[in-house]
Each structure stands twice: as structure tokens, then as C-alpha cells.
PDB file of C-alpha atoms in Angstrom:
ATOM      1  CA  MET A   1      -5.219   4.301   2.252  1.00  0.00           C
ATOM      2  CA  HIS A   2      -7.110   2.904  -0.395  1.00  0.00           C
ATOM      3  CA  LEU A   3      -6.787  -0.917  -0.805  1.00  0.00           C
ATOM      4  CA  ASN A   4      -9.205  -1.550  -3.673  1.00  0.00           C
ATOM      5  CA  LYS A   5     -10.008  -4.748  -2.060  1.00  0.00           C
ATOM      6  CA  THR A   6     -13.905  -5.793  -1.177  1.00  0.00           C
ATOM      7  CA  VAL A   7     -15.362  -7.567   1.460  1.00  0.00           C
ATOM      8  CA  ALA A   8     -18.917  -9.096   1.717  1.00  0.00           C
ATOM      9  CA  ILE A   9     -20.354  -9.530   5.162  1.00  0.00           C
ATOM     10  CA  ILE A  10     -23.312 -11.923   5.410  1.00  0.00           C
ATOM     11  CA  ASN A  11     -24.842 -11.791   8.657  1.00  0.00           C
ATOM     12  CA  ILE A  12     -26.872 -14.716   9.962  1.00  0.00           C
ATOM     13  CA  GLU A  13     -28.224 -13.486  13.522  1.00  0.00           C
ATOM     14  CA  SER A  14     -24.650 -12.797  14.834  1.00  0.00           C
ATOM     15  CA  GLY A  15     -23.269 -10.014  16.851  1.00  0.00           C
ATOM     16  CA  GLU A  16     -19.846  -8.891  15.388  1.00  0.00           C
ATOM     17  CA  GLU A  17     -20.802  -8.067  11.994  1.00  0.00           C
ATOM     18  CA  GLU A  18     -21.068  -4.081  12.645  1.00  0.00           C
ATOM     19  CA  ALA A  19     -17.683  -3.917  14.635  1.00  0.00           C
ATOM     20  CA  LEU A  20     -16.119  -5.809  12.015  1.00  0.00           C
ATOM     21  CA  ARG A  21     -17.435  -3.713   9.236  1.00  0.00           C
ATOM     22  CA  GLN A  22     -16.412  -0.649  11.061  1.00  0.00           C
ATOM     23  CA  MET A  23     -12.902  -1.734  11.514  1.00  0.00           C
ATOM     24  CA  LEU A  24     -12.531  -3.070   8.006  1.00  0.00           C
ATOM     25  CA  GLU A  25     -13.894   0.557   6.642  1.00  0.00           C
ATOM     26  CA  TYR A  26     -11.333   2.072   8.837  1.00  0.00           C
ATOM     27  CA  PHE A  27      -8.576  -0.338   7.340  1.00  0.00           C
ATOM     28  CA  GLY A  28      -9.795   0.928   3.756  1.00  0.00           C
ATOM     29  CA  TYR A  29     -11.474  -1.947   2.530  1.00  0.00           C
ATOM     30  CA  THR A  30     -14.998  -1.642   0.551  1.00  0.00           C
ATOM     31  CA  VAL A  31     -17.660  -3.503   2.681  1.00  0.00           C
ATOM     32  CA  VAL A  32     -21.049  -4.506   1.716  1.00  0.00           C
ATOM     33  CA  MET A  33     -23.663  -6.197   4.317  1.00  0.00           C
ATOM     34  CA  TYR A  34     -26.126  -8.755   3.550  1.00  0.00           C
ATOM     35  CA  GLU A  35     -28.754  -9.636   6.075  1.00  0.00           C
ATOM     36  CA  VAL A  36     -29.998 -13.261   6.210  1.00  0.00           C
ATOM     37  CA  GLY A  37     -33.517 -13.147   7.751  1.00  0.00           C
ATOM     38  CA  ARG A  38     -34.590 -16.534   6.352  1.00  0.00           C
ATOM     39  CA  PRO A  39     -32.964 -19.778   4.813  1.00  0.00           C
ATOM     40  CA  GLN A  40     -33.789 -18.731   1.304  1.00  0.00           C
ATOM     41  CA  HIS A  41     -31.728 -15.419   1.646  1.00  0.00           C
ATOM     42  CA  PHE A  42     -28.770 -17.766   2.293  1.00  0.00           C
ATOM     43  CA  ILE A  43     -29.210 -20.029  -0.781  1.00  0.00           C
ATOM     44  CA  ASP A  44     -29.440 -16.973  -3.073  1.00  0.00           C
ATOM     45  CA  LEU A  45     -26.123 -15.542  -1.451  1.00  0.00           C
ATOM     46  CA  LEU A  46     -24.405 -19.110  -2.145  1.00  0.00           C
ATOM     47  CA  ALA A  47     -26.032 -19.533  -5.412  1.00  0.00           C
ATOM     48  CA  GLY A  48     -24.611 -16.103  -6.441  1.00  0.00           C
ATOM     49  CA  LYS A  49     -28.021 -14.570  -7.154  1.00  0.00           C
ATOM     50  CA  LEU A  50     -27.223 -11.670  -4.789  1.00  0.00           C
ATOM     51  CA  LEU A  51     -23.546 -11.595  -4.449  1.00  0.00           C
ATOM     52  CA  THR A  52     -21.231 -10.289  -6.888  1.00  0.00           C
ATOM     53  CA  LYS A  53     -17.560 -11.014  -7.156  1.00  0.00           C
ATOM     54  CA  PHE A  54     -15.678 -10.135  -3.798  1.00  0.00           C
ATOM     55  CA  ASP A  55     -12.122 -10.468  -2.655  1.00  0.00           C
ATOM     56  CA  PHE A  56     -13.456 -11.631   0.641  1.00  0.00           C
ATOM     57  CA  ILE A  57     -16.539 -13.025   2.205  1.00  0.00           C
ATOM     58  CA  VAL A  58     -17.045 -13.069   5.630  1.00  0.00           C
ATOM     59  CA  ILE A  59     -20.109 -15.235   7.353  1.00  0.00           C
ATOM     60  CA  SER A  60     -20.894 -13.659  10.611  1.00  0.00           C
ATOM     61  CA  CYS A  61     -22.978 -16.542  12.208  1.00  0.00           C
ATOM     62  CA  HIS A  62     -23.486 -18.930  15.026  1.00  0.00           C
ATOM     63  CA  GLY A  63     -22.384 -22.571  14.553  1.00  0.00           C
ATOM     64  CA  GLU A  64     -23.150 -25.911  16.181  1.00  0.00           C
ATOM     65  CA  ASP A  65     -21.748 -29.393  15.554  1.00  0.00           C
ATOM     66  CA  GLY A  66     -20.338 -28.370  12.397  1.00  0.00           C
ATOM     67  CA  GLU A  67     -23.227 -26.612  10.821  1.00  0.00           C
ATOM     68  CA  ILE A  68     -24.305 -22.692  10.249  1.00  0.00           C
ATOM     69  CA  ILE A  69     -27.306 -22.032  12.609  1.00  0.00           C
ATOM     70  CA  MET A  70     -30.182 -20.643  10.518  1.00  0.00           C
ATOM     71  CA  PRO A  71     -33.042 -18.561  11.522  1.00  0.00           C
ATOM     72  CA  GLU A  72     -36.020 -20.458  12.764  1.00  0.00           C
ATOM     73  CA  LEU A  73     -39.301 -19.203  11.384  1.00  0.00           C
ATOM     74  CA  GLY A  74     -42.990 -20.139  12.026  1.00  0.00           C
ATOM     75  CA  GLU A  75     -44.073 -22.987   9.960  1.00  0.00           C
ATOM     76  CA  ASP A  76     -46.549 -20.492   8.053  1.00  0.00           C
ATOM     77  CA  ILE A  77     -43.734 -18.180   7.191  1.00  0.00           C
ATOM     78  CA  TYR A  78     -41.308 -20.674   5.471  1.00  0.00           C
ATOM     79  CA  TYR A  79     -41.719 -21.060   1.587  1.00  0.00           C
ATOM     80  CA  PRO A  80     -43.096 -24.367   0.387  1.00  0.00           C
ATOM     81  CA  ASP A  81     -39.556 -25.776  -0.519  1.00  0.00           C
ATOM     82  CA  GLU A  82     -37.550 -23.978   1.878  1.00  0.00           C
ATOM     83  CA  PRO A  83     -35.035 -26.050   3.915  1.00  0.00           C
ATOM     84  CA  ARG A  84     -35.662 -26.138   7.836  1.00  0.00           C
ATOM     85  CA  GLY A  85     -33.061 -26.674   9.885  1.00  0.00           C
ATOM     86  CA  ASN A  86     -29.243 -25.489  10.055  1.00  0.00           C
ATOM     87  CA  PHE A  87     -26.897 -25.445   7.037  1.00  0.00           C
ATOM     88  CA  GLY A  88     -24.131 -28.128   6.975  1.00  0.00           C
ATOM     89  CA  PHE A  89     -22.048 -30.025   4.674  1.00  0.00           C
ATOM     90  CA  ASN A  90     -24.855 -31.486   2.303  1.00  0.00           C
ATOM     91  CA  GLU A  91     -26.368 -27.794   1.991  1.00  0.00           C
ATOM     92  CA  ILE A  92     -23.387 -25.725   1.461  1.00  0.00           C
ATOM     93  CA  ASN A  93     -22.147 -28.658  -1.352  1.00  0.00           C
ATOM     94  CA  LYS A  94     -25.584 -28.258  -3.011  1.00  0.00           C
ATOM     95  CA  TYR A  95     -26.051 -24.569  -3.217  1.00  0.00           C
ATOM     96  CA  LEU A  96     -22.240 -22.840  -3.142  1.00  0.00           C
ATOM     97  CA  THR A  97     -21.065 -21.356  -6.438  1.00  0.00           C
ATOM     98  CA  TRP A  98     -18.497 -19.188  -5.164  1.00  0.00           C
ATOM     99  CA  LYS A  99     -15.310 -19.325  -6.866  1.00  0.00           C
ATOM    100  CA  ASP A 100     -11.657 -18.186  -6.456  1.00  0.00           C
ATOM    101  CA  THR A 101     -12.486 -16.320  -3.223  1.00  0.00           C
ATOM    102  CA  CYS A 102     -11.329 -16.270   0.527  1.00  0.00           C
ATOM    103  CA  ILE A 103     -14.213 -17.177   2.515  1.00  0.00           C
ATOM    104  CA  ILE A 104     -14.083 -16.626   6.592  1.00  0.00           C
ATOM    105  CA  SER A 105     -16.701 -17.990   8.999  1.00  0.00           C
ATOM    106  CA  ILE A 106     -16.769 -16.619  12.265  1.00  0.00           C
ATOM    107  CA  GLY A 107     -19.199 -19.019  13.795  1.00  0.00           C
ATOM    108  CA  CYS A 108     -18.198 -21.779  16.369  1.00  0.00           C
ATOM    109  CA  THR A 109     -17.486 -25.032  14.931  1.00  0.00           C
ATOM    110  CA  THR A 110     -17.873 -24.005  11.250  1.00  0.00           C
ATOM    111  CA  GLY A 111     -14.262 -25.107  10.784  1.00  0.00           C
ATOM    112  CA  ASP A 112     -15.470 -28.642  10.796  1.00  0.00           C
ATOM    113  CA  GLU A 113     -13.493 -30.777   8.081  1.00  0.00           C
ATOM    114  CA  ASN A 114     -16.734 -31.526   5.825  1.00  0.00           C
ATOM    115  CA  LEU A 115     -17.920 -28.178   6.080  1.00  0.00           C
ATOM    116  CA  ALA A 116     -14.598 -26.700   5.397  1.00  0.00           C
ATOM    117  CA  LYS A 117     -14.401 -29.200   2.224  1.00  0.00           C
ATOM    118  CA  ALA A 118     -17.719 -28.011   0.810  1.00  0.00           C
ATOM    119  CA  PHE A 119     -16.735 -24.218   0.982  1.00  0.00           C
ATOM    120  CA  ALA A 120     -13.046 -24.854  -0.097  1.00  0.00           C
ATOM    121  CA  LYS A 121     -14.421 -26.288  -3.507  1.00  0.00           C
ATOM    122  CA  ASN A 122     -14.117 -24.298  -6.631  1.00  0.00           C
ATOM    123  CA  ASN A 123     -10.669 -22.988  -5.787  1.00  0.00           C
ATOM    124  CA  ASN A 124     -11.819 -20.974  -2.537  1.00  0.00           C
ATOM    125  CA  THR A 125      -9.868 -20.651   0.756  1.00  0.00           C
ATOM    126  CA  TYR A 126     -11.839 -21.202   3.623  1.00  0.00           C
ATOM    127  CA  ILE A 127     -11.157 -20.007   7.162  1.00  0.00           C
ATOM    128  CA  ALA A 128     -13.182 -21.036  10.193  1.00  0.00           C
ATOM    129  CA  PRO A 129     -13.063 -22.079  13.825  1.00  0.00           C
ATOM    130  CA  THR A 130     -13.135 -25.731  14.652  1.00  0.00           C
ATOM    131  CA  ASP A 131     -14.436 -25.551  17.940  1.00  0.00           C
ATOM    132  CA  TYR A 132     -16.489 -23.298  20.429  1.00  0.00           C
ATOM    133  CA  ILE A 133     -14.706 -20.044  20.585  1.00  0.00           C
ATOM    134  CA  GLU A 134     -15.393 -16.933  22.592  1.00  0.00           C
ATOM    135  CA  GLY A 135     -16.907 -14.093  20.560  1.00  0.00           C
ATOM    136  CA  ASP A 136     -14.279 -11.610  21.654  1.00  0.00           C
ATOM    137  CA  SER A 137     -11.843 -14.191  20.342  1.00  0.00           C
ATOM    138  CA  THR A 138     -13.407 -14.612  17.033  1.00  0.00           C
ATOM    139  CA  LEU A 139     -13.750 -10.772  16.456  1.00  0.00           C
ATOM    140  CA  MET A 140     -10.257 -10.397  17.228  1.00  0.00           C
ATOM    141  CA  PHE A 141      -8.958 -13.152  14.913  1.00  0.00           C
ATOM    142  CA  ALA A 142     -11.132 -11.448  11.960  1.00  0.00           C
ATOM    143  CA  VAL A 143      -9.564  -7.976  12.849  1.00  0.00           C
ATOM    144  CA  LEU A 144      -6.122  -8.980  13.248  1.00  0.00           C
ATOM    145  CA  PHE A 145      -6.356 -11.345   9.930  1.00  0.00           C
ATOM    146  CA  PHE A 146      -7.395  -8.437   7.672  1.00  0.00           C
ATOM    147  CA  TYR A 147      -4.989  -6.195   9.582  1.00  0.00           C
ATOM    148  CA  TYR A 148      -2.059  -8.297   8.555  1.00  0.00           C
ATOM    149  CA  LEU A 149      -3.088  -8.206   4.891  1.00  0.00           C
ATOM    150  CA  CYS A 150      -3.555  -4.401   4.600  1.00  0.00           C
ATOM    151  CA  SER A 151      -0.949  -3.067   6.945  1.00  0.00           C
ATOM    152  CA  ASP A 152       1.917  -1.042   5.177  1.00  0.00           C
ATOM    153  CA  ILE A 153       4.305  -2.633   8.091  1.00  0.00           C
ATOM    154  CA  HIS A 154       3.240  -6.270   7.182  1.00  0.00           C
ATOM    155  CA  LYS A 155       1.307  -7.038   3.873  1.00  0.00           C
ATOM    156  CA  LEU A 156       0.873 -10.371   4.508  1.00  0.00           C
ATOM    157  CA  ASP A 157      -0.469 -13.018   1.955  1.00  0.00           C
ATOM    158  CA  ILE A 158      -3.744 -15.005   3.050  1.00  0.00           C
ATOM    159  CA  GLU A 159      -1.745 -17.874   4.407  1.00  0.00           C
ATOM    160  CA  ALA A 160       0.687 -15.730   6.531  1.00  0.00           C
ATOM    161  CA  GLY A 161      -2.089 -13.368   7.683  1.00  0.00           C
ATOM    162  CA  TYR A 162      -4.163 -16.499   8.934  1.00  0.00           C
ATOM    163  CA  LYS A 163      -0.815 -17.935  10.557  1.00  0.00           C
ATOM    164  CA  LYS A 164      -0.233 -14.766  12.406  1.00  0.00           C
ATOM    165  CA  ALA A 165      -3.958 -13.976  13.559  1.00  0.00           C
ATOM    166  CA  SER A 166      -4.438 -17.776  14.858  1.00  0.00           C
ATOM    167  CA  SER A 167      -1.414 -17.782  16.885  1.00  0.00           C
ATOM    168  CA  LEU A 168      -2.686 -14.922  19.154  1.00  0.00           C
ATOM    169  CA  ASP A 169      -3.959 -17.193  21.942  1.00  0.00           C
ATOM    170  CA  SER A 170      -5.567 -20.405  22.532  1.00  0.00           C
ATOM    171  CA  GLU A 171      -8.885 -19.517  21.314  1.00  0.00           C
ATOM    172  CA  THR A 172      -7.549 -17.700  18.124  1.00  0.00           C
ATOM    173  CA  ASN A 173      -5.646 -21.171  17.607  1.00  0.00           C
ATOM    174  CA  TYR A 174      -9.125 -22.883  16.800  1.00  0.00           C
ATOM    175  CA  TYR A 175      -9.027 -21.436  13.378  1.00  0.00           C
ATOM    176  CA  ILE A 176      -8.186 -23.644  10.584  1.00  0.00           C
ATOM    177  CA  MET A 177      -7.603 -23.025   6.662  1.00  0.00           C
ATOM    178  CA  GLU A 178      -8.700 -25.032   4.111  1.00  0.00           C
ATOM    179  CA  THR A 179      -7.319 -24.507   0.749  1.00  0.00           C
ATOM    180  CA  ASN A 180      -7.390 -27.603  -1.392  1.00  0.00           C
ATOM    181  CA  PRO A 181     -10.801 -28.327  -3.591  1.00  0.00           C
ATOM    182  CA  CYS A 182     -12.186 -31.528  -2.751  1.00  0.00           C
ATOM    183  CA  PRO A 183     -12.213 -33.451  -5.956  1.00  0.00           C
ATOM    184  CA  THR A 184     -14.932 -35.972  -5.121  1.00  0.00           C
ATOM    185  CA  LEU A 185     -17.517 -33.114  -4.402  1.00  0.00           C
TER     186      LEU A 185
END
């Protein structure tokens, strides 16, 4: 099966990215992996400097309190103007240039309302968990979501795929979908 659909997986010190890549390639998606070792790498991806147009972007990360946990570097390793700390609403709103794409974050609490609105601007669809979710459940959500979109049996659209994948159990039910651009950003 040749889908002609592309997925970028941005890995920020996670653990599910390789299993997800293998499943997506098995389903027929073309997958490109990006590794984030420092905050500037993520900024360059958000700003479109390293990332071309993809149908889907998966952010494989850890999250805490509605922010994406960034790698911590030694003070002598950071670039002079490189942000320290995690990325929340302000950082995403400042750097994000992605347009007309479906973004899935699999990091805990990255479905925070403000973070979701920052990612959903520019006519994006953003899907992420609102709470602390088991790693196996977040991987299962992502695999099911993409399966429902590509399966010859299902061929669902993004919203229907999201609804089916998030209804698996109480853990996958933590996922939200934000589709409305926030005009005040």
C-alpha cells in the first residue's frame, strides 16, 4: 500500500519514537525523524528552518504542567541567547510557523488549553493529552489514530480517527483535538 502521506517525528528525549516510526512505515507512511538535542534545534524546527511541509508532525516528548520538557544543558553549552527551561504557550506562540498541518504531541499534559491554542494557530489541527498518561497508552493512541486514517477498512478523516483512537480506554481519552485558530495570538 502506498499512501503518499508524510510524517515528521520530532524526538525530544522520549522513548516511543522508534516504535511509532516502525509502525507508520509498516502502514505505508513516509517518515522522517528529527532529533532535538538542544532548545535551538526545536526553535529551528518550529520556525520552519529545518522542516519542510509534512502531512503530519508528531512531537515525541515528555510534558509537565502544560509545557514540553526541553533538554537541560550545562550553562557553558547553551548558545548565548538560547532559551533555558521548558517550552510552553509563549515559546510556541513566538516561534511556530507551521501552517495547515496536523500536529500530534504525545507528551503528558501537552494538551493544555493555552499550548493547544498556540499550536492550532495558522489553521493547524493539534492533538495531545491533557493529563499524565501512561507511555504505552500514548503510543497506542498514536498507532490507532494513524491506522484509522490509512486502513482500507476504515479510511477515516482526522476528526473521526481522533475520536476512535481516543475512545479506546480512560487513558487514551485524555487526548483533545484543537482545530480552531486562535485569532488573538
